Tab-separated table of C-alpha atoms in Angstrom:
chain	number	residue	atom	x	y	z
A	1	MET	CA	0.000	0.000	0.000
A	2	ALA	CA	2.814	2.417	0.776
A	3	ARG	CA	4.233	1.831	-2.654
A	4	THR	CA	0.954	2.816	-4.307
A	5	VAL	CA	0.758	6.107	-2.403
A	6	THR	CA	4.211	7.052	-3.481
A	7	ILE	CA	3.321	6.631	-7.154
A	8	ILE	CA	0.222	8.815	-6.852
A	9	VAL	CA	2.142	11.605	-5.162
A	10	ALA	CA	4.820	11.537	-7.808
A	11	GLY	CA	2.211	11.731	-10.527
A	12	VAL	CA	0.642	14.786	-8.945
A	13	ALA	CA	4.017	16.460	-8.739
A	14	VAL	CA	4.655	15.808	-12.416
A	15	LEU	CA	1.280	17.243	-13.406
A	16	ALA	CA	1.877	20.335	-11.314
A	17	ALA	CA	5.237	20.866	-12.924
A	18	ALA	CA	3.735	20.438	-16.405
A	19	GLY	CA	1.010	22.938	-15.611
A	20	ALA	CA	3.548	25.444	-14.399
A	21	GLY	CA	5.560	24.988	-17.543
A	22	ARG	CA	2.489	25.642	-19.697
A	23	VAL	CA	1.806	28.844	-17.875
A	24	LEU	CA	5.360	30.022	-18.450
A	25	LEU	CA	5.240	29.172	-22.135
A	26	THR	CA	1.944	30.910	-22.857
A	27	ALA	CA	2.572	34.124	-20.930
A	28	GLU	CA	2.902	37.190	-23.240
A	29	PRO	CA	6.282	38.997	-23.172
A	30	ARG	CA	6.318	42.533	-21.765
A	31	ALA	CA	6.401	45.238	-24.498
A	32	ALA	CA	9.697	47.071	-24.806
A	33	ALA	CA	9.586	50.758	-23.945
A	34	THR	CA	9.640	53.084	-26.983
A	35	PRO	CA	12.701	55.302	-26.831
A	36	PRO	CA	11.915	59.029	-26.872
A	37	VAL	CA	12.328	60.862	-30.171
A	38	PRO	CA	15.324	63.229	-29.984
A	39	THR	CA	14.268	66.829	-30.479
A	40	GLY	CA	15.775	70.201	-31.096
A	41	THR	CA	14.273	73.650	-31.520
A	42	ALA	CA	13.621	76.075	-34.354
A	43	PRO	CA	12.432	79.688	-34.135
A	44	VAL	CA	9.105	81.030	-35.291
A	45	ALA	CA	10.278	83.226	-38.181
A	46	ARG	CA	8.870	85.520	-40.830
A	47	ALA	CA	9.149	84.389	-44.450
A	48	ASP	CA	7.470	84.434	-47.843
A	49	VAL	CA	5.523	81.229	-48.459
A	50	ALA	CA	4.009	79.808	-51.591
A	51	GLN	CA	1.618	76.997	-52.371
A	52	ARG	CA	2.581	75.076	-55.472
A	53	ARG	CA	0.862	72.604	-57.745
A	54	GLN	CA	2.802	70.018	-59.729
A	55	VAL	CA	2.016	69.532	-63.423
A	56	ASN	CA	3.674	67.672	-66.290
A	57	GLY	CA	5.747	69.524	-68.862
A	58	THR	CA	7.839	68.835	-71.950
A	59	VAL	CA	11.279	70.192	-72.842
A	60	SER	CA	11.330	71.754	-76.304
A	61	TYR	CA	12.971	74.684	-78.070
A	62	ASP	CA	11.361	78.072	-78.477
A	63	GLY	CA	10.141	79.363	-81.820
A	64	ALA	CA	9.448	77.805	-85.205
A	65	TYR	CA	11.198	79.201	-88.297
A	66	THR	CA	11.306	78.373	-91.997
A	67	VAL	CA	14.232	79.484	-94.194
A	68	THR	CA	13.227	80.419	-97.735
A	69	GLY	CA	15.694	80.686	-100.630
A	70	ARG	CA	15.769	83.228	-103.471
A	71	GLY	CA	17.262	81.151	-106.259
A	72	GLY	CA	20.386	79.389	-107.501
A	73	VAL	CA	21.393	75.769	-106.998
A	74	LEU	CA	21.481	74.453	-103.452
A	75	THR	CA	25.089	73.371	-102.775
A	76	ARG	CA	25.213	72.937	-98.981
A	77	LEU	CA	22.840	72.360	-96.096
A	78	PRO	CA	23.622	72.386	-92.352
A	79	ALA	CA	23.170	69.093	-90.525
A	80	ILE	CA	19.990	68.471	-88.569
A	81	GLY	CA	20.645	69.520	-84.981
A	82	GLU	CA	23.334	72.032	-86.009
A	83	ARG	CA	23.191	75.448	-84.352
A	84	VAL	CA	23.670	78.384	-86.728
A	85	THR	CA	24.619	81.682	-85.089
A	86	ARG	CA	24.979	85.258	-86.350
A	87	GLY	CA	27.338	85.573	-89.317
A	88	ARG	CA	27.451	81.838	-90.083
A	89	ALA	CA	25.976	80.303	-93.207
A	90	VAL	CA	22.407	79.046	-93.084
A	91	TYR	CA	22.960	77.320	-96.445
A	92	GLU	CA	24.920	77.744	-99.691
A	93	ALA	CA	23.544	78.485	-103.142
A	94	ASP	CA	25.787	78.349	-106.225
A	95	GLY	CA	28.683	77.774	-103.817
A	96	ARG	CA	28.126	81.070	-101.985
A	97	ARG	CA	27.313	81.343	-98.305
A	98	VAL	CA	24.010	82.841	-97.194
A	99	PRO	CA	24.759	84.216	-93.706
A	100	LEU	CA	22.332	84.451	-90.821
A	101	LEU	CA	21.726	87.874	-89.268
A	102	TYR	CA	19.467	88.583	-86.296
A	103	GLY	CA	16.268	90.544	-86.719
A	104	ALA	CA	12.519	90.231	-86.379
A	105	ARG	CA	11.860	91.500	-89.927
A	106	PRO	CA	12.654	89.471	-93.049
A	107	ALA	CA	14.509	91.321	-95.818
A	108	TRP	CA	12.049	92.609	-98.411
A	109	ARG	CA	14.290	94.835	-100.546
A	110	PRO	CA	17.995	95.113	-101.459
A	111	PHE	CA	20.268	97.369	-99.416
A	112	ALA	CA	22.130	100.081	-101.363
A	113	LEU	CA	23.098	103.741	-101.360
A	114	GLY	CA	20.122	105.942	-102.132
A	115	MET	CA	17.526	103.653	-100.557
A	116	THR	CA	14.952	105.250	-98.302
A	117	THR	CA	15.357	105.061	-94.557
A	118	GLY	CA	13.729	102.177	-92.761
A	119	ALA	CA	13.675	99.669	-89.916
A	120	ASP	CA	15.385	97.089	-92.140
A	121	VAL	CA	18.437	99.374	-92.459
A	122	LEU	CA	18.553	99.762	-88.669
A	123	GLN	CA	18.392	95.971	-88.357
A	124	LEU	CA	21.306	95.484	-90.793
A	125	GLU	CA	23.443	98.121	-89.043
A	126	ARG	CA	22.867	96.544	-85.641
A	127	ASN	CA	24.218	93.273	-86.998
A	128	LEU	CA	27.260	94.946	-88.529
A	129	ARG	CA	28.020	96.564	-85.170
A	130	ALA	CA	27.527	93.245	-83.327
A	131	LEU	CA	29.963	91.589	-85.749
A	132	GLY	CA	32.607	94.174	-84.879
A	133	TYR	CA	32.346	96.689	-87.736
A	134	THR	CA	32.478	100.429	-87.034
A	135	GLY	CA	32.698	103.760	-88.888
A	136	PHE	CA	28.963	104.345	-89.217
A	137	THR	CA	26.017	105.458	-87.120
A	138	VAL	CA	23.459	102.837	-86.151
A	139	ASP	CA	20.312	104.503	-87.399
A	140	ARG	CA	17.796	104.020	-90.224
A	141	ARG	CA	19.967	105.545	-93.008
A	142	TYR	CA	22.114	103.619	-95.498
A	143	ASP	CA	24.859	106.195	-95.934
A	144	LEU	CA	28.524	106.048	-96.947
A	145	GLY	CA	29.534	104.820	-93.497
A	146	THR	CA	27.142	101.881	-93.839
A	147	TYR	CA	28.285	101.273	-97.431
A	148	TYR	CA	31.953	100.863	-96.460
A	149	ALA	CA	31.101	98.752	-93.404
A	150	VAL	CA	29.143	96.424	-95.697
A	151	ARG	CA	32.126	96.141	-98.035
A	152	ARG	CA	34.441	95.181	-95.172
A	153	TRP	CA	31.950	92.600	-93.943
A	154	GLN	CA	31.493	91.142	-97.438
A	155	HIS	CA	35.247	90.803	-97.844
A	156	ASP	CA	35.599	88.958	-94.524
A	157	ALA	CA	32.572	86.755	-95.230
A	158	ARG	CA	33.909	85.766	-98.694
A	159	LEU	CA	30.948	87.364	-100.467
A	160	PRO	CA	31.054	89.554	-103.593
A	161	VAL	CA	32.392	92.925	-102.389
A	162	THR	CA	29.900	95.415	-103.772
A	163	GLY	CA	28.754	97.560	-100.838
A	164	THR	CA	25.200	96.510	-101.616
A	165	VAL	CA	23.268	93.566	-100.189
A	166	PRO	CA	21.040	91.933	-102.841
A	167	LEU	CA	17.755	90.420	-101.770
A	168	GLY	CA	18.506	86.848	-100.703
A	169	GLN	CA	22.189	87.376	-99.799
A	170	VAL	CA	21.355	87.225	-96.064
A	171	ILE	CA	18.642	85.611	-93.942
A	172	PHE	CA	17.148	87.477	-90.977
A	173	LEU	CA	15.813	85.456	-88.026
A	174	PRO	CA	15.115	86.659	-84.477
A	175	ARG	CA	18.010	84.629	-82.991
A	176	ALA	CA	20.289	81.641	-83.508
A	177	LEU	CA	18.755	78.776	-85.493
A	178	ARG	CA	18.664	75.140	-84.401
A	179	VAL	CA	18.084	73.118	-87.573
A	180	THR	CA	15.362	70.471	-87.157
A	181	GLY	CA	14.604	69.466	-90.751
A	182	HIS	CA	15.345	69.937	-94.466
A	183	ASP	CA	12.712	70.961	-97.001
A	184	ALA	CA	15.010	70.637	-100.040
A	185	ARG	CA	17.977	68.514	-101.103
A	186	ILE	CA	21.444	69.330	-102.379
A	187	GLY	CA	21.141	70.039	-106.113
A	188	ASP	CA	17.588	71.394	-105.905
A	189	THR	CA	16.777	74.932	-106.886
A	190	ALA	CA	17.317	77.133	-103.836
A	191	ALA	CA	13.920	78.763	-104.118
A	192	GLY	CA	11.055	78.327	-101.696
A	193	PRO	CA	11.360	76.524	-98.363
A	194	ILE	CA	14.865	75.104	-97.824
A	195	LEU	CA	14.970	74.118	-94.159
A	196	HIS	CA	13.164	74.691	-90.903
A	197	GLY	CA	14.084	74.838	-87.249
A	198	SER	CA	13.661	76.446	-83.892
A	199	SER	CA	15.703	78.715	-81.713
A	200	ALA	CA	18.489	77.211	-79.604
A	201	VAL	CA	16.754	78.350	-76.402
A	202	PRO	CA	15.331	75.416	-74.402
A	203	VAL	CA	11.900	75.975	-72.865
A	204	VAL	CA	9.347	73.890	-71.025
A	205	SER	CA	5.855	73.640	-72.483
A	206	VAL	CA	2.942	73.009	-70.115
A	207	SER	CA	-0.761	72.512	-70.826
A	208	LEU	CA	-2.744	73.912	-67.901
A	209	ASP	CA	-6.307	73.200	-66.907
A	210	PRO	CA	-8.338	76.339	-67.753
A	211	THR	CA	-9.437	76.630	-64.113
A	212	MET	CA	-5.792	76.896	-63.019
A	213	ALA	CA	-4.605	79.226	-65.795
A	214	PRO	CA	-5.924	82.499	-64.244
A	215	THR	CA	-3.576	82.012	-61.262
A	216	VAL	CA	-0.493	81.885	-63.507
A	217	ARG	CA	1.002	85.100	-64.891
A	218	ARG	CA	3.978	86.077	-66.980
A	219	GLY	CA	7.025	86.509	-64.756
A	220	ASP	CA	5.903	83.982	-62.133
A	221	GLU	CA	8.701	81.794	-60.831
A	222	VAL	CA	8.485	77.985	-61.047
A	223	ILE	CA	10.657	74.989	-60.168
A	224	VAL	CA	11.376	72.409	-62.881
A	225	THR	CA	12.461	68.860	-62.022
A	226	LEU	CA	14.550	67.451	-64.888
A	227	PRO	CA	14.704	63.766	-65.973
A	228	ASP	CA	17.982	63.281	-64.060
A	229	GLY	CA	16.290	64.377	-60.818
A	230	GLY	CA	17.963	67.774	-60.709
A	231	THR	CA	15.918	70.941	-60.296
A	232	ARG	CA	16.148	74.235	-62.132
A	233	PRO	CA	14.381	77.542	-61.452
A	234	GLY	CA	12.298	78.872	-64.300
A	235	THR	CA	10.101	81.814	-65.231
A	236	VAL	CA	6.739	81.873	-66.969
A	237	ALA	CA	7.420	83.567	-70.315
A	238	ARG	CA	4.025	83.262	-72.009
A	239	VAL	CA	0.487	82.297	-71.012
A	240	SER	CA	-1.776	81.826	-74.006
A	241	THR	CA	-5.020	83.761	-74.008
A	242	VAL	CA	-6.671	80.998	-76.046
A	243	ALA	CA	-7.400	77.487	-74.772
A	244	GLN	CA	-6.613	74.605	-77.126
A	245	THR	CA	-8.351	71.258	-77.511
A	246	VAL	CA	-6.134	68.287	-76.676
A	247	PRO	CA	-6.934	64.537	-76.841
A	248	GLU	CA	-7.993	62.831	-73.631
A	249	SER	CA	-5.014	60.853	-72.300
A	250	GLN	CA	-7.186	57.994	-70.998
A	251	GLY	CA	-8.033	56.910	-74.508
A	252	ASP	CA	-11.840	57.198	-74.250
A	253	GLY	CA	-12.035	59.284	-77.406
A	254	GLN	CA	-13.019	62.476	-75.585
A	255	SER	CA	-11.089	65.707	-75.682
A	256	GLN	CA	-10.490	68.472	-73.175
A	257	SER	CA	-9.331	72.079	-73.169
A	258	ALA	CA	-5.914	73.244	-72.022
A	259	VAL	CA	-4.080	76.567	-71.890
A	260	PRO	CA	-0.514	76.479	-73.335
A	261	VAL	CA	2.146	77.962	-71.071
A	262	THR	CA	5.814	78.490	-71.987
A	263	ILE	CA	8.513	78.514	-69.302
A	264	THR	CA	12.120	79.644	-69.735
A	265	LEU	CA	14.857	78.042	-67.645
A	266	LYS	CA	17.502	79.884	-65.645
A	267	GLY	CA	21.124	78.920	-65.184
A	268	LYS	CA	23.425	76.879	-67.390
A	269	PRO	CA	22.089	75.276	-70.604
A	270	VAL	CA	19.893	72.218	-70.132
A	271	LYS	CA	21.158	68.964	-71.636
A	272	ALA	CA	17.768	67.210	-71.552
A	273	LEU	CA	16.641	65.669	-74.827
A	274	ASP	CA	14.062	67.412	-76.965
A	275	GLN	CA	10.533	66.333	-75.899
A	276	ALA	CA	11.799	64.900	-72.575
A	277	LEU	CA	9.166	64.871	-69.817
A	278	VAL	CA	9.676	67.044	-66.711
A	279	GLN	CA	7.736	68.012	-63.598
A	280	VAL	CA	6.864	71.659	-62.982
A	281	ASP	CA	5.929	73.141	-59.609
A	282	ILE	CA	3.778	76.183	-60.337
A	283	THR	CA	2.969	78.733	-57.644
A	284	VAL	CA	-0.798	79.103	-57.314
A	285	GLU	CA	-0.827	81.273	-54.176
A	286	ARG	CA	1.807	83.336	-52.384
A	287	ARG	CA	1.894	85.208	-49.088
A	288	ARG	CA	4.707	87.492	-48.025
A	289	ASP	CA	6.222	88.248	-44.614
A	290	VAL	CA	4.095	85.836	-42.574
A	291	LEU	CA	4.951	83.868	-39.415
A	292	THR	CA	6.132	80.335	-40.152
A	293	VAL	CA	7.307	77.203	-38.367
A	294	PRO	CA	8.830	74.019	-39.810
A	295	ILE	CA	6.107	71.656	-40.968
A	296	VAL	CA	7.636	68.907	-38.791
A	297	ALA	CA	6.912	71.025	-35.694
A	298	LEU	CA	3.150	70.515	-36.088
A	299	LEU	CA	1.340	68.095	-33.789
A	300	ALA	CA	-1.992	66.771	-35.062
A	301	GLN	CA	-4.881	67.372	-32.667
A	302	PRO	CA	-8.494	66.114	-32.628
A	303	GLY	CA	-10.860	67.783	-35.061
A	304	GLY	CA	-8.206	68.469	-37.699
A	305	ARG	CA	-6.467	71.082	-35.559
A	306	PHE	CA	-2.746	71.501	-34.876
A	307	ALA	CA	-0.457	72.525	-32.036
A	308	VAL	CA	3.242	73.145	-31.464
A	309	VAL	CA	5.368	72.628	-28.371
A	310	THR	CA	7.141	75.811	-27.299
A	311	ALA	CA	10.433	75.584	-25.456
A	312	ALA	CA	11.777	78.139	-22.973
A	313	GLY	CA	14.646	76.793	-20.936
A	314	ASN	CA	13.446	73.553	-19.338
A	315	GLN	CA	9.771	74.446	-19.739
A	316	ARG	CA	7.661	72.857	-22.475
A	317	ARG	CA	4.132	73.980	-23.319
A	318	LYS	CA	1.703	72.773	-25.985
A	319	VAL	CA	0.205	75.746	-27.838
A	320	PRO	CA	-2.649	75.462	-30.357
A	321	VAL	CA	-1.970	77.153	-33.712
A	322	ARG	CA	-3.934	77.851	-36.855
A	323	THR	CA	-2.231	76.898	-40.129
A	324	GLY	CA	-2.261	78.771	-43.428
A	325	LEU	CA	-0.245	77.988	-46.577
A	326	PHE	CA	1.991	74.932	-46.562
A	327	ASP	CA	5.223	75.580	-48.488
A	328	GLU	CA	6.568	72.082	-49.064
A	329	ALA	CA	9.508	73.337	-51.123
A	330	GLN	CA	10.834	75.257	-48.093
A	331	GLY	CA	9.444	72.817	-45.537
A	332	VAL	CA	7.554	75.520	-43.611
A	333	VAL	CA	3.936	76.391	-42.895
A	334	GLU	CA	2.225	79.690	-42.165
A	335	VAL	CA	0.855	79.831	-38.600
A	336	THR	CA	-0.931	82.141	-36.188
A	337	GLY	CA	-1.076	81.679	-32.412
A	338	VAL	CA	2.629	82.002	-31.555
A	339	ASP	CA	4.946	84.989	-31.525
A	340	GLU	CA	7.961	85.632	-33.703
A	341	GLY	CA	11.212	84.381	-32.201
A	342	VAL	CA	9.610	81.759	-29.935
A	343	GLN	CA	11.423	78.413	-30.059
A	344	VAL	CA	9.342	75.359	-31.030
A	345	GLU	CA	10.278	71.721	-30.764
A	346	VAL	CA	11.214	69.830	-33.917
A	347	PRO	CA	12.440	66.245	-34.315
A	348	VAL	CA	16.154	65.832	-34.881
A	349	GLU	CA	17.128	63.515	-37.720
């Protein structure tokens, strides 16, 4: 009988130990304490803030020009993509260069002594001066000073030295030409369209929703993100006064209206390919000299409200604020409810 009791007691002990082990195995581990976020401070400061909207744009080149010949046999054409600047040949006819000069007006008559005064003479004289020729007055008169300057230029340009400029001896375009296509071939008669191109000035073309267009004006500053990820400041050069119809991008056959906007880029020349896609941040609202805090200083509160934590020595106080424009490019937000110069807590990276 004693032996039987011993077995029962041992069995109870084993069961108790097993139960204790189960409790240990199923107990949930205690959550680790979250370390506090390191913080620093930033002052409430006055600044200009802007709200921007991002739209798609396309890199292109400004202007569209067609070069028209006046006769002879076409003996040379510039390569597509070549940049023709002032004084260089746009093409050759009968083996003679036809130089490019800058001007908004095409030549409509020959230049010679005795011709009446005119804006075309002023345009020719400005080019002679830009090419380094002197001894004449830049005005609207083709006088002896202009005549001898033309002769010197013709000699240097390997043109017939006559002191007169026959119609078709030069081509006037507003600025340097970037050749984009040929309209004639070597050996053709150099009459009519010969080649076409654009300026060598890169621009960004944007099609704006008509509801957004009234907020954009000539001279507004924008930020352009290039295909390589770099950014470049730009300026709105033109906002069309006429909306255009463009195909719907979703392919449902419908069309929509858009307002063409042209943006010029600042800084060094852009190396992006023609028709490359870019992103443009356009300012739709701007406020000047307002109180701001870093966006990361905001603490979300119930009901869509915000607060900041002010810091003065070892004292910390949560202060409700009202937000205005968020300027994500600068990382700041317009606020009211705190004074200029007060330090607010911000997370330290």
